[in-house]
Every structure is written in structure tokens, then in C-alpha cells.
mmCIF file of C-alpha atoms and ligand atoms in Angstrom:
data_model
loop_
_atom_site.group_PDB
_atom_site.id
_atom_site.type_symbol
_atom_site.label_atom_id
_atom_site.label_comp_id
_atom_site.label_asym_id
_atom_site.label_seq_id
_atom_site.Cartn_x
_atom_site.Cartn_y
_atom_site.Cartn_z
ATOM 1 C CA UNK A 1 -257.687 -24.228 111.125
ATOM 2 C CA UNK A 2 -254.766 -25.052 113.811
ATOM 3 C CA UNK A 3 -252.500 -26.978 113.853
ATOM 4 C CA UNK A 4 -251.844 -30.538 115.381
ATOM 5 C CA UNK A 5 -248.865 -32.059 115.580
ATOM 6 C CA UNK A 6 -248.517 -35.751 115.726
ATOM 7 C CA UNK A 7 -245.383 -38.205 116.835
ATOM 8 C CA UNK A 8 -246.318 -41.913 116.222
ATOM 9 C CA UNK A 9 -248.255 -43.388 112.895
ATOM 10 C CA UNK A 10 -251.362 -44.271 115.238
ATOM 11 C CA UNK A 11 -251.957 -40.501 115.844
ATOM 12 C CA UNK A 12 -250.972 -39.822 112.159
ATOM 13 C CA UNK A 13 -253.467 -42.216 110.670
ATOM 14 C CA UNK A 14 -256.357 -40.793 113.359
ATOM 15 C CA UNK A 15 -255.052 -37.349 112.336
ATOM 16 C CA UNK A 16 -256.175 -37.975 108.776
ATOM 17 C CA UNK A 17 -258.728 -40.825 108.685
ATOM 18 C CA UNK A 18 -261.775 -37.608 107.708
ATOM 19 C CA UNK A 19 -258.948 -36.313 105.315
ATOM 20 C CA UNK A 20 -258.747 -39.217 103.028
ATOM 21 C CA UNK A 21 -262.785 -39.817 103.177
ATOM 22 C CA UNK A 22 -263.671 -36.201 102.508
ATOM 23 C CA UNK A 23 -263.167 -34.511 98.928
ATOM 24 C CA UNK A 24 -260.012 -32.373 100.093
ATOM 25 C CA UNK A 25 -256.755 -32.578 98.427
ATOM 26 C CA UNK A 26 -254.379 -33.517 100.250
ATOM 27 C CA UNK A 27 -250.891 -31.486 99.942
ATOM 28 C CA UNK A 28 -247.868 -33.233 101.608
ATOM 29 C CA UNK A 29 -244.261 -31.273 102.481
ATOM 30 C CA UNK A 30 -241.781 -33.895 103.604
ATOM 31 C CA UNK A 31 -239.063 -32.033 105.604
ATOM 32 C CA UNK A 32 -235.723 -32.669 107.494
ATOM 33 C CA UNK A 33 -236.535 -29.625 110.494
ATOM 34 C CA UNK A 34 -234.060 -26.412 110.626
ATOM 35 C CA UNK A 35 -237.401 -24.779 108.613
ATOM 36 C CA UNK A 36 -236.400 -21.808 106.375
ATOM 37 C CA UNK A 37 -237.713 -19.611 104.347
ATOM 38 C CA UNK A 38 -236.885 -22.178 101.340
ATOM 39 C CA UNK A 39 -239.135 -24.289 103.207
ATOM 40 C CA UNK A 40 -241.909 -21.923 104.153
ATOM 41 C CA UNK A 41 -242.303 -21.697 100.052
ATOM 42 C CA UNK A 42 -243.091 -25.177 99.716
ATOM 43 C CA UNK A 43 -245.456 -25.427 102.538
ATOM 44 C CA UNK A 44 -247.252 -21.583 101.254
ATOM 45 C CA UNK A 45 -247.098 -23.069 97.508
ATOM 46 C CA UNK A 46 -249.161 -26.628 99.447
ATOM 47 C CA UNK A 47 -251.533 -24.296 101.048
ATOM 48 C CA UNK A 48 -252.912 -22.109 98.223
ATOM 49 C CA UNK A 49 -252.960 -25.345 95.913
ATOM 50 C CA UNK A 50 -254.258 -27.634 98.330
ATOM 51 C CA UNK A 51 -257.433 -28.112 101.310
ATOM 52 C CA UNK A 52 -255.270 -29.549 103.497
ATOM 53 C CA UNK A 53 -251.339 -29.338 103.856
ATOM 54 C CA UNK A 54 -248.891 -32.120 105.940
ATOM 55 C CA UNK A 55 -245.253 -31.284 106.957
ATOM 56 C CA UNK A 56 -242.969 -34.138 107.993
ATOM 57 C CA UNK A 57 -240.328 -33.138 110.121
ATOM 58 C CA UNK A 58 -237.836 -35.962 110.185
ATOM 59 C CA UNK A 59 -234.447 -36.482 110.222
ATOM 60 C CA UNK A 60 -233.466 -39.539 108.365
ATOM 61 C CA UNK A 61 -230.503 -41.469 109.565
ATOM 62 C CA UNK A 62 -230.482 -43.438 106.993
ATOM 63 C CA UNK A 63 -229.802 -40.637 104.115
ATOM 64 C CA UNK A 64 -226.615 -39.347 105.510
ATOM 65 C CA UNK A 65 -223.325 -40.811 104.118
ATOM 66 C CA UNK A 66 -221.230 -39.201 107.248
ATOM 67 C CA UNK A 67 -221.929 -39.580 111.018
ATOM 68 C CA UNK A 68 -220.916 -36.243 111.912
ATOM 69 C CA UNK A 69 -223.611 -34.531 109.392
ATOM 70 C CA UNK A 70 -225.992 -36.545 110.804
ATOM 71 C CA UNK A 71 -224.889 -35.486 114.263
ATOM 72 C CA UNK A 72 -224.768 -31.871 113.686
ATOM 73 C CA UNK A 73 -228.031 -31.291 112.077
ATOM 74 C CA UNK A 74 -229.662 -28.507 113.552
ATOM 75 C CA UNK A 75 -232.785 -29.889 115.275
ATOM 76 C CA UNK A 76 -235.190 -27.291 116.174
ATOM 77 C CA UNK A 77 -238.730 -28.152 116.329
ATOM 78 C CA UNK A 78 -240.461 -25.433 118.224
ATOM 79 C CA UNK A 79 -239.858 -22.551 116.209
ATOM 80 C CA UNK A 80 -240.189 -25.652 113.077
ATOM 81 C CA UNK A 81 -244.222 -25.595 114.168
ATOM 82 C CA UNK A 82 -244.371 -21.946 114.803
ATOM 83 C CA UNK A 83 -243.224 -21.752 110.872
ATOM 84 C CA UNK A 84 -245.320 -24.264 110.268
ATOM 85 C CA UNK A 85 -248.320 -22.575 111.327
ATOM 86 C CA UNK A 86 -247.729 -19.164 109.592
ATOM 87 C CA UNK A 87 -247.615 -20.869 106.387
ATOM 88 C CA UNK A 88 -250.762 -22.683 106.847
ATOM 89 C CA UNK A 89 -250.018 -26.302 107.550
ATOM 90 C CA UNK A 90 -252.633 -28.111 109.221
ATOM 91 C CA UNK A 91 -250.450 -31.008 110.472
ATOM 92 C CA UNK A 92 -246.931 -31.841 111.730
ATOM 93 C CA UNK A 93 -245.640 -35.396 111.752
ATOM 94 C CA UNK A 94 -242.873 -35.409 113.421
ATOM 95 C CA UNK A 95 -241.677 -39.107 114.516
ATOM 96 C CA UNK A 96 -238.575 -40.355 116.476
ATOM 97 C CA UNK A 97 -236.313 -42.527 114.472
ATOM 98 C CA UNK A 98 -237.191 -45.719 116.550
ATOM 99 C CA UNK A 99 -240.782 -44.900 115.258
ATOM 100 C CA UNK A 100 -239.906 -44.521 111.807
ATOM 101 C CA UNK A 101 -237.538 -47.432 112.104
ATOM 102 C CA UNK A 102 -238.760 -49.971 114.963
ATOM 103 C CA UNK A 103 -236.574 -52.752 113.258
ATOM 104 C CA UNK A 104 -233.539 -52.142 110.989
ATOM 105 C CA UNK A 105 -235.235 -52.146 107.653
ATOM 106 C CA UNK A 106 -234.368 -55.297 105.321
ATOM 107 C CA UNK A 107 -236.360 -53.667 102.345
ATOM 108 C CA UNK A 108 -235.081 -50.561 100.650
ATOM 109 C CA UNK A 109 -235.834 -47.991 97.803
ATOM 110 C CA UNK A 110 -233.191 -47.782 95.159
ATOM 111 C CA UNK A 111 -233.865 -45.841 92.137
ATOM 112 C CA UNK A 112 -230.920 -46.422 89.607
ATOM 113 C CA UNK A 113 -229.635 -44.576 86.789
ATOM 114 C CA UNK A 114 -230.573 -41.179 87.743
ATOM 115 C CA UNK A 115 -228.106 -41.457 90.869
ATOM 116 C CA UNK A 116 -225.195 -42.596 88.789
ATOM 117 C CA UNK A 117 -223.526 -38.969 89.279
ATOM 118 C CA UNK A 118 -223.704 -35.973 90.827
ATOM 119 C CA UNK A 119 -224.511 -36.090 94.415
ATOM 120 C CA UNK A 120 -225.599 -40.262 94.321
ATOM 121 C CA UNK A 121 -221.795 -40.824 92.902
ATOM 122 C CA UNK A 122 -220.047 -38.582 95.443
ATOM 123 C CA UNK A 123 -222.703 -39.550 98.781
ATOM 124 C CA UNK A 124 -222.990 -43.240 98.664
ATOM 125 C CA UNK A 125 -226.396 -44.855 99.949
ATOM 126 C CA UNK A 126 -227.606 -41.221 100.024
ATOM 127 C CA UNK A 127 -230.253 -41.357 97.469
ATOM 128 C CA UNK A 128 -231.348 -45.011 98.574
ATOM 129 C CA UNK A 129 -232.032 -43.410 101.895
ATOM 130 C CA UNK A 130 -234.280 -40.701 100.219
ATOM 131 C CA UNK A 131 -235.985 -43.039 98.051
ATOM 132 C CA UNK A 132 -236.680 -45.312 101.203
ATOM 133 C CA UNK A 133 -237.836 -42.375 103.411
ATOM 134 C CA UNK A 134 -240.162 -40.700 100.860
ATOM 135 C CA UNK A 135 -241.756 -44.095 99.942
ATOM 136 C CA UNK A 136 -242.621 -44.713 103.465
ATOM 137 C CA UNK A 137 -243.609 -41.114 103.890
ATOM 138 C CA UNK A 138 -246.434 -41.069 100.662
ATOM 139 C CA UNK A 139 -247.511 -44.475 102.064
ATOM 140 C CA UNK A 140 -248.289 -43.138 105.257
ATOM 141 C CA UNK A 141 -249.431 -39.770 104.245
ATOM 142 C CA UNK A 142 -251.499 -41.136 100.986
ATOM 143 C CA UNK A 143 -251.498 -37.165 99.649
ATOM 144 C CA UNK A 144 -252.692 -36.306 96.392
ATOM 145 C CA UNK A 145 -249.534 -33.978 95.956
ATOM 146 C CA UNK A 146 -245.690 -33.886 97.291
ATOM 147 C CA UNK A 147 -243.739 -30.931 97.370
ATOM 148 C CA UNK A 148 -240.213 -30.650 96.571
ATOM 149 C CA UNK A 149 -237.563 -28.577 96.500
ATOM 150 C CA UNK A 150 -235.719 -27.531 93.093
ATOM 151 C CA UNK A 151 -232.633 -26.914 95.239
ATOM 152 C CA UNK A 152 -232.194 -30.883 95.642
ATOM 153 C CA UNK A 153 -232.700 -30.920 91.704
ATOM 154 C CA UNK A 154 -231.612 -34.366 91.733
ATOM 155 C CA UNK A 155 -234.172 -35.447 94.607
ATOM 156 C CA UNK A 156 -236.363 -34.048 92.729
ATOM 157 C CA UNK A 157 -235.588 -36.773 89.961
ATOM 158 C CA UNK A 158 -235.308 -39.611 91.651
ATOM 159 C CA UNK A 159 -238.593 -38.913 93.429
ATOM 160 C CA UNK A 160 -240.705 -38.646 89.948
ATOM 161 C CA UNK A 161 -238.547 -41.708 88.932
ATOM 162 C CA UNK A 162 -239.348 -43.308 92.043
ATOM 163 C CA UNK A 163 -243.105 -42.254 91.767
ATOM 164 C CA UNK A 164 -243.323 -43.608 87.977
ATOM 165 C CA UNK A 165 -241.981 -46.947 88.371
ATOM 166 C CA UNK A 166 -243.805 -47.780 91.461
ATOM 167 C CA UNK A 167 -247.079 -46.448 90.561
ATOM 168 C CA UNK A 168 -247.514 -44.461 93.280
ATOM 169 C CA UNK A 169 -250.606 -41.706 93.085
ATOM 170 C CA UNK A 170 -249.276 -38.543 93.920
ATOM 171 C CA UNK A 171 -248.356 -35.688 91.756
ATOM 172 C CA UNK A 172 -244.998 -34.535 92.363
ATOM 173 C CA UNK A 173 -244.315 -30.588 92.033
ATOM 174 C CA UNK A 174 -241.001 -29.270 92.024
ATOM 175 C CA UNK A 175 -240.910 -25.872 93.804
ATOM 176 C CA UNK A 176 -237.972 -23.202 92.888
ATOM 177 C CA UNK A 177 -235.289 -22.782 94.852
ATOM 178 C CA UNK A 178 -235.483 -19.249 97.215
ATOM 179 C CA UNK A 179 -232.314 -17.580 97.426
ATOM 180 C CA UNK A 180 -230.228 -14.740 100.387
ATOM 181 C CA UNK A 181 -230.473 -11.017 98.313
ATOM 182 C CA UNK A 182 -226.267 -11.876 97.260
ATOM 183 C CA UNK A 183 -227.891 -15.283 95.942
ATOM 184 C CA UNK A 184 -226.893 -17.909 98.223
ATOM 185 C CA UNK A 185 -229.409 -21.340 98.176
ATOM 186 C CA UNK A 186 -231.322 -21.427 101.771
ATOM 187 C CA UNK A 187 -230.022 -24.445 103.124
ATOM 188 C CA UNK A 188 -230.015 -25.622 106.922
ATOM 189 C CA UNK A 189 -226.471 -25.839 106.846
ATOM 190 C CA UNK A 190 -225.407 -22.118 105.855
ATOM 191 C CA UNK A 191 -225.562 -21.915 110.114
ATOM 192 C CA UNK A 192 -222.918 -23.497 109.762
ATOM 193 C CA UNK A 193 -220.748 -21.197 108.075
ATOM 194 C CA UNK A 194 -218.111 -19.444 109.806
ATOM 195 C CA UNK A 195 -218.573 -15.277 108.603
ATOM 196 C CA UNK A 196 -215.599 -15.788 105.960
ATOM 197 C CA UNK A 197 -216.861 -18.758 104.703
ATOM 198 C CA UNK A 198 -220.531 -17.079 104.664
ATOM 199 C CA UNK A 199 -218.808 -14.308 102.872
ATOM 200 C CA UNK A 200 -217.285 -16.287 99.939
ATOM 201 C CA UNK A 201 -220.356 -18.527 99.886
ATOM 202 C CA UNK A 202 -222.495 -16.394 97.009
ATOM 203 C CA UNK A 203 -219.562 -18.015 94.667
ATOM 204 C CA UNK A 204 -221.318 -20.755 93.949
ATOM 205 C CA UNK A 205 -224.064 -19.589 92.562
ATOM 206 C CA UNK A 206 -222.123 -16.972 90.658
ATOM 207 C CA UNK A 207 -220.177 -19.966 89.343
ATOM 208 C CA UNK A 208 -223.436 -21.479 88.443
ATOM 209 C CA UNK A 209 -224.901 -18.263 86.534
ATOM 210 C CA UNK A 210 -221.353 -17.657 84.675
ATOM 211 C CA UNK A 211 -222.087 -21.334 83.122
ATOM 212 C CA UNK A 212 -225.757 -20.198 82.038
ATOM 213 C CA UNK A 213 -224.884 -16.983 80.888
ATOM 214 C CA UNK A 214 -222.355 -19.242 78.557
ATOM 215 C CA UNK A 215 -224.888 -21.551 77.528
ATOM 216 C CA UNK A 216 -227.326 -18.982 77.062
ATOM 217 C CA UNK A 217 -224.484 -17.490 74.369
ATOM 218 C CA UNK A 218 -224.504 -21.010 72.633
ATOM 219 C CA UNK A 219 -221.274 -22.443 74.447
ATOM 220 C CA UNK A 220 -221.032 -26.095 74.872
ATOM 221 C CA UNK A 221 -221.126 -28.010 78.597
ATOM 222 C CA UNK A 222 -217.164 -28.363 78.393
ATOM 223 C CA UNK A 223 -216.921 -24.469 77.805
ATOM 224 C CA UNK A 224 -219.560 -23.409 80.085
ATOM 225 C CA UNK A 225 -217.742 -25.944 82.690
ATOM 226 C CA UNK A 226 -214.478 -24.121 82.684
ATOM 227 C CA UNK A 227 -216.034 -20.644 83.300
ATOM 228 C CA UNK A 228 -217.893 -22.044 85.919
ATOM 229 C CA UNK A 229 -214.874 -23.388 87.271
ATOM 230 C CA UNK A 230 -212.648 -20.420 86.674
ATOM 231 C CA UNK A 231 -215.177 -18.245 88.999
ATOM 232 C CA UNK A 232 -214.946 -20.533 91.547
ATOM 233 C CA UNK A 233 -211.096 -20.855 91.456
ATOM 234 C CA UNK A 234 -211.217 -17.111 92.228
ATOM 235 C CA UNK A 235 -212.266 -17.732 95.541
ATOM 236 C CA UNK A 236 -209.520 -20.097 97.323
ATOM 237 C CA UNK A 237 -211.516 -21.254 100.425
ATOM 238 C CA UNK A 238 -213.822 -23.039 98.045
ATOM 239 C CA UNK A 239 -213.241 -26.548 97.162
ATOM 240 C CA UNK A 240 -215.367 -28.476 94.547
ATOM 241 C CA UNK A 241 -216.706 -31.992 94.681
ATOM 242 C CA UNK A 242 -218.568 -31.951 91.297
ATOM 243 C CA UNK A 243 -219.884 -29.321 88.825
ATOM 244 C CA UNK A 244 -221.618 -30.905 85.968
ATOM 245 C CA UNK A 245 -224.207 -29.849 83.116
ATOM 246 C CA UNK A 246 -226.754 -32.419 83.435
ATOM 247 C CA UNK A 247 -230.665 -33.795 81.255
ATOM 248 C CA UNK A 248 -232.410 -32.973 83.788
ATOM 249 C CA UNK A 249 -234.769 -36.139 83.682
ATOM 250 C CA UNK A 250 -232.111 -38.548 83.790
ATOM 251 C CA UNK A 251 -229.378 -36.492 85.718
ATOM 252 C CA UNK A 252 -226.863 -37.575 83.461
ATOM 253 C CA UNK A 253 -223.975 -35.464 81.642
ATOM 254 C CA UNK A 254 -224.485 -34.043 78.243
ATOM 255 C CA UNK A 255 -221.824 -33.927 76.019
ATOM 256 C CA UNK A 256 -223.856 -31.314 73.087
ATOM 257 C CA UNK A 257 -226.832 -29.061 74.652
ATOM 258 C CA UNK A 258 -229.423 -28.797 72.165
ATOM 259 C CA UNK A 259 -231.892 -28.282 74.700
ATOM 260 C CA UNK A 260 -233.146 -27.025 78.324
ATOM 261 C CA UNK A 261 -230.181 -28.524 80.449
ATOM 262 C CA UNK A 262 -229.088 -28.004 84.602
ATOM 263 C CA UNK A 263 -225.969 -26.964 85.629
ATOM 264 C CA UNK A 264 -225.544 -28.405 89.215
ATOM 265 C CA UNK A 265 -222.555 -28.419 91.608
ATOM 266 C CA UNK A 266 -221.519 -29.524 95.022
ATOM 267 C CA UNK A 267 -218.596 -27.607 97.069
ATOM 268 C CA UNK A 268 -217.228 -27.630 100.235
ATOM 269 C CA UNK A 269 -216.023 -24.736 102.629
ATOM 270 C CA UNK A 270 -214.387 -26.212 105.522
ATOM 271 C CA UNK A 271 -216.669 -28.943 106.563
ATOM 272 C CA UNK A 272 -219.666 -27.672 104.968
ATOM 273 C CA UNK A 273 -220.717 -28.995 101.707
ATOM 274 C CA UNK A 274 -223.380 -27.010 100.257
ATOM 275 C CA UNK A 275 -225.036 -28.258 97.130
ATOM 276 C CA UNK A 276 -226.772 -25.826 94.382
ATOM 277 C CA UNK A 277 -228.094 -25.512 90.627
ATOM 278 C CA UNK A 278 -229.726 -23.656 88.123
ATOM 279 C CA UNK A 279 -231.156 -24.326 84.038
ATOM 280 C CA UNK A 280 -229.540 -22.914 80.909
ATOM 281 C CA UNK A 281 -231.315 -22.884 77.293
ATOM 282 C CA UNK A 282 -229.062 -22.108 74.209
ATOM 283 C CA UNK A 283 -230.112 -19.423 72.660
ATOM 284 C CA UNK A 284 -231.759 -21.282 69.109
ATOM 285 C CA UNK A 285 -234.285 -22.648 71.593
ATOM 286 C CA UNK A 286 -234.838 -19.998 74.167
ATOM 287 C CA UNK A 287 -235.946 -17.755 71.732
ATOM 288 C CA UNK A 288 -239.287 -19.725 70.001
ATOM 289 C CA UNK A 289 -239.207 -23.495 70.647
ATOM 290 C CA UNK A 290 -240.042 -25.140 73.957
ATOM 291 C CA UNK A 291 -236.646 -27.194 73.677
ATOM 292 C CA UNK A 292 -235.564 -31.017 73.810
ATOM 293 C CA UNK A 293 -233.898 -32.834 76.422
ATOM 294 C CA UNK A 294 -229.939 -32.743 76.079
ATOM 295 C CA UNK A 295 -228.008 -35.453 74.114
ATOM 296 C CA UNK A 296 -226.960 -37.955 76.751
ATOM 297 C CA UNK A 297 -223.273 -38.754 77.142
HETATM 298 P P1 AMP B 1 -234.636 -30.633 103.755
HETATM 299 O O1 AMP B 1 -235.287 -30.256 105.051
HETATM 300 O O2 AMP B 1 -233.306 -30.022 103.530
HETATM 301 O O3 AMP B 1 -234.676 -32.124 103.501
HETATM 302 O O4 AMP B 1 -235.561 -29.991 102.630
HETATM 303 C C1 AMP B 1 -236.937 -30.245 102.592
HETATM 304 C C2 AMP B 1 -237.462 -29.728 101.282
HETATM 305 O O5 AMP B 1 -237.229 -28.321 101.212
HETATM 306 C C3 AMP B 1 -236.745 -30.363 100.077
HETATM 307 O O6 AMP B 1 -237.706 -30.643 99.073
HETATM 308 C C4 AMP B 1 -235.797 -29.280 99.666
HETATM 309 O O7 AMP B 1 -235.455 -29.326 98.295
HETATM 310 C C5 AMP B 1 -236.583 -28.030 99.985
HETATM 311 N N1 AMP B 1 -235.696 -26.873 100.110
HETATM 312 C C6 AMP B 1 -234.585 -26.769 100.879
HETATM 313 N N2 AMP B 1 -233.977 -25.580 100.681
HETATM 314 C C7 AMP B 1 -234.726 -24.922 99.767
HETATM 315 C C8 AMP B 1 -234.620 -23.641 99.124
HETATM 316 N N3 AMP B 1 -233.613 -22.799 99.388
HETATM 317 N N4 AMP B 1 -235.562 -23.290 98.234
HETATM 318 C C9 AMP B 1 -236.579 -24.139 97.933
HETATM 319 N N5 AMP B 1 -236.739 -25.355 98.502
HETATM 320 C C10 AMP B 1 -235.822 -25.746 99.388
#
């Protein structure tokens, strides 16, 4: 099938008027553009599951906590579709902010709780701007399943929070995160690395995997903290916002892991802020038992 790629809802709603009547499942990929191979996952993982796979390509002012993020995003829509394509998406909406957002909106998503840390207590109205966009994206969309990327871990959350409270009836599948061969994230902002910075990047997810590897040997999250924390103080250039073992339902802190738990950090280099994560079992539980959530702080 090709492709089309729609701008406005109008065209969007023509686009998928035989969709929603016929007995195809509908697979939706919301996007911000700058597609990667992190991306192309998602949108392969829609296409085998699904009859019929929507990308949105939008970048959402109102997510961004800082101007000059918002400014810099890489915008790049052409070779976007051509991805697009060679995954198998069948249709690109791609809207301009003024069709998105005609008026400023008066009514907005905000999912509490799971953004009292991490990444919704160090980006303000981040996560209020993600709620917001991905409710208006489902409603226009209507698909029977959302993909999303583990790498936003926390997304992830709020989304199925989001999702359960509001009734909304989509299935929400969380996608692992695809990594560079020295185990960097994909992320649309590694172009912005300078080559050093690129170069001491892979510490993060080291940092990450030294915390595991502690948990995995039946440390506690203070423990496996510090070693996280000591490999990342090995590489100077690196400065950390948060690195935190979190439930990974409620996004929260543990303070005992006696279950499945995510480690998940945010650091910058220079004025790049890159954001990653992984899961840790302790050992009791990785060996027979599925596992409990983690004791809550
Ligand atoms: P973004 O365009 O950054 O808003 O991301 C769109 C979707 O792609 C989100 O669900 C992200 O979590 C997901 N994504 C971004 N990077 C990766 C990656 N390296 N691996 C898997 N999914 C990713």
C-alpha cells in the first residue's frame, strides 16, 4: 500500500473514514520527526501487529520546558516519510502547530502522581504537555493500539495512567529501547553532540548497567545508586540531573527492591540532556518467581 501523508484533521479524518468502518486494526505511532532507527522499531513492531499503521509527526510546543530545545529540534520531514515508508506506514499526519492548536488551549491533560519525579520534577509542564498531545492524538486517530517507546519509560507511564483513568480504548504497548553497538539510547538529540561529548556519551548507559548488575547481586537502590554514580563521576564532562531506582507503574522511588524495578537517569553534556533507563530484578526473584512491584518510598 503507499503512503499518504496528510496536514490538517479534515484530510486526516477522510484519510481514515474506510479505516474505522472496515475490520482492520488500527496501529498508531505518535512521533516528534528527526525519525531513527529507535523509531523505525515502533512503526515495524505497528506493521507486523497491525492492518493498518499511522505515524504522527509533530512537534509539540507545548511539551518543552525550554525555548531553545524547542527551537533546535531537528525538523526533517522528507527523509521522516521516506522512513516512514520502508517500515510500512500507511499514513503520515503531520500538522502545523496552528492546526494542532488554532486557539491557545484552556483544557489540559495532567496525569499526577506518576510525574512527581524523575523527568516531571526536573521539566516542569513537560508531562502535562504529553498527556495533552497524546489525548488529542488517540482522539483524532481512534487506533486500536499506540506505540511507545521504552526509552521515555516514564511516558510510557503516564500514557497507560492517562489511558486508564480516562477510559480511553486503545491498548498501549511499550516497545524496547534500540541502542548505537557502544550502547548509547537513539535519541534525536545525539546530533547534537559535539565528537567528545559523543565519545563520553555510552557512560550513561554503562552507569545504568553498573546499577543492574548491583541489583541483580541483591544490592539495595541506595547501593546500586552510588555505583551508578561512581561510573558516571569517571567521566567529568557528564553532569547529572537525576538517577533514581524507580516502581515502574507509579515512577516513584523505592527505598527496598523486592521486585522488578527501573533504574532511570537524566544527564547533561553541554547543552544536551539526554535521558535513559533500563530494569533490574534481584536475584531471589529473577531466578523462579515473576516478581512484585517495589516497596514505594
Ligand atoms: P520522539 O519523537 O522522541 O517523541 O519519540 C517518539 C517515540 O519513539 C516515543 O515513544 C519514544 O519513546 C520512541 N523512541 C525514541 N527513541 C527510541 C529508541 N532509541 N528506542 C525505542 N523507541 C524510541
Amino acid at each position: 500500500m503507499n503512503l499518504s501523508v496528510v496536514h490538517t484533521v479534515w484530510e486526516l479524518r477522510q484519510a481514515l473514514k474506510t479505516i474505522w468502518r472496515s475490520e482492520l486494526l488500527l496501529g498508531f505511532v505518535p512521533t516528534m520527526g528527526a525519525l531513527h532507527e529507535g523509531h523505525a522499531a515502533l512503526i515495524r513492531q505497528a506493521n507486523r501487529e497491525c492492518g493498518f499503521t499511522a505515524v504522527s509527526i509533530f512537534v509539540n510546543p507545548i511539551q518543552f520546558d525550554r525555548a531553545e530545545d524547542y527551537e533546535l529540534y531537528a525538523r526533517t520531514l522528507p527523509e521522516d516519510l521516506e522512513l516512514c515508508r520502508s517500515c510500512g506506514a500507511q499514513l503520515v499526519f503531520a500538522p502545523a502547530t496552528e492546526e494542532m492548536y488554532p486557539a491557545a488551549s484552556l483544557t489540559h491533560v495532567q496525569v499526577s502522581g506518576v510525574t512527581d519525579y524523575l523527568c516531571g520534577q526536573h521539566r516542569g509542564p513537560h508531562f502535562r504537555g504529553v498527556a495533552t498531545v497524546v489525548a488529542k492524538l488517540l482522539h483524532l486517530i481512534q487506533p486500536a493500539r499506540a506505540y511507545f517507546g521504552e526509552k521515555d519509560a516514564q511516558q510510557v507511564a503516564v500514557v497507560r495512567r492517562m489511558v486508564a483513568d480516562l477510559n480511553f480504548p486503545v491498548e498501549i504497548i511499550g516497545v524496547p529501547t534500540v541502542r548505537e553497538a557502544d550502547g548509547l539510547a537513539l535519541s534525536s538529540r545525539n546530533r547534537r553532540l559535539s565528537p567528545s561529548e559523543r565519545r563520553d556519551a555510552p557512560a550513561l548507559y554503562q552507569a545504568l548497567l553498573a546499577a543492574r548488575a548491583a541489583i541483580e547481586h541483591g544490592s539495595g537502590p541506595a547501593e546500586a545508586r552510588r555505583d551508578a554514580l561512581a561510573v558516571l563521576a569517571s567521566t567529568p564532562s557528564i553532569r547529572v540531573e537525576y538517577l533514581e531506582v524507580v516502581d515502574d507503574e507509579s515512577q516513584t522511588p523505592v527505598s527496598r527492591i523486592d521486585g522488578p524495578v527501573r533504574i532511570s537517569a537524566a544527564v547533561w553534556l553541554g547543552s544536551t540532556r539526554l535521558i535513559d533507563n533500563t530494569t533490574a530484578t534481584p536475584p531471589r526473584l529473577s531466578r523462579s518467581e515473576g516478581g512484585a512491584p517495589g516497596q514505594r518510598l
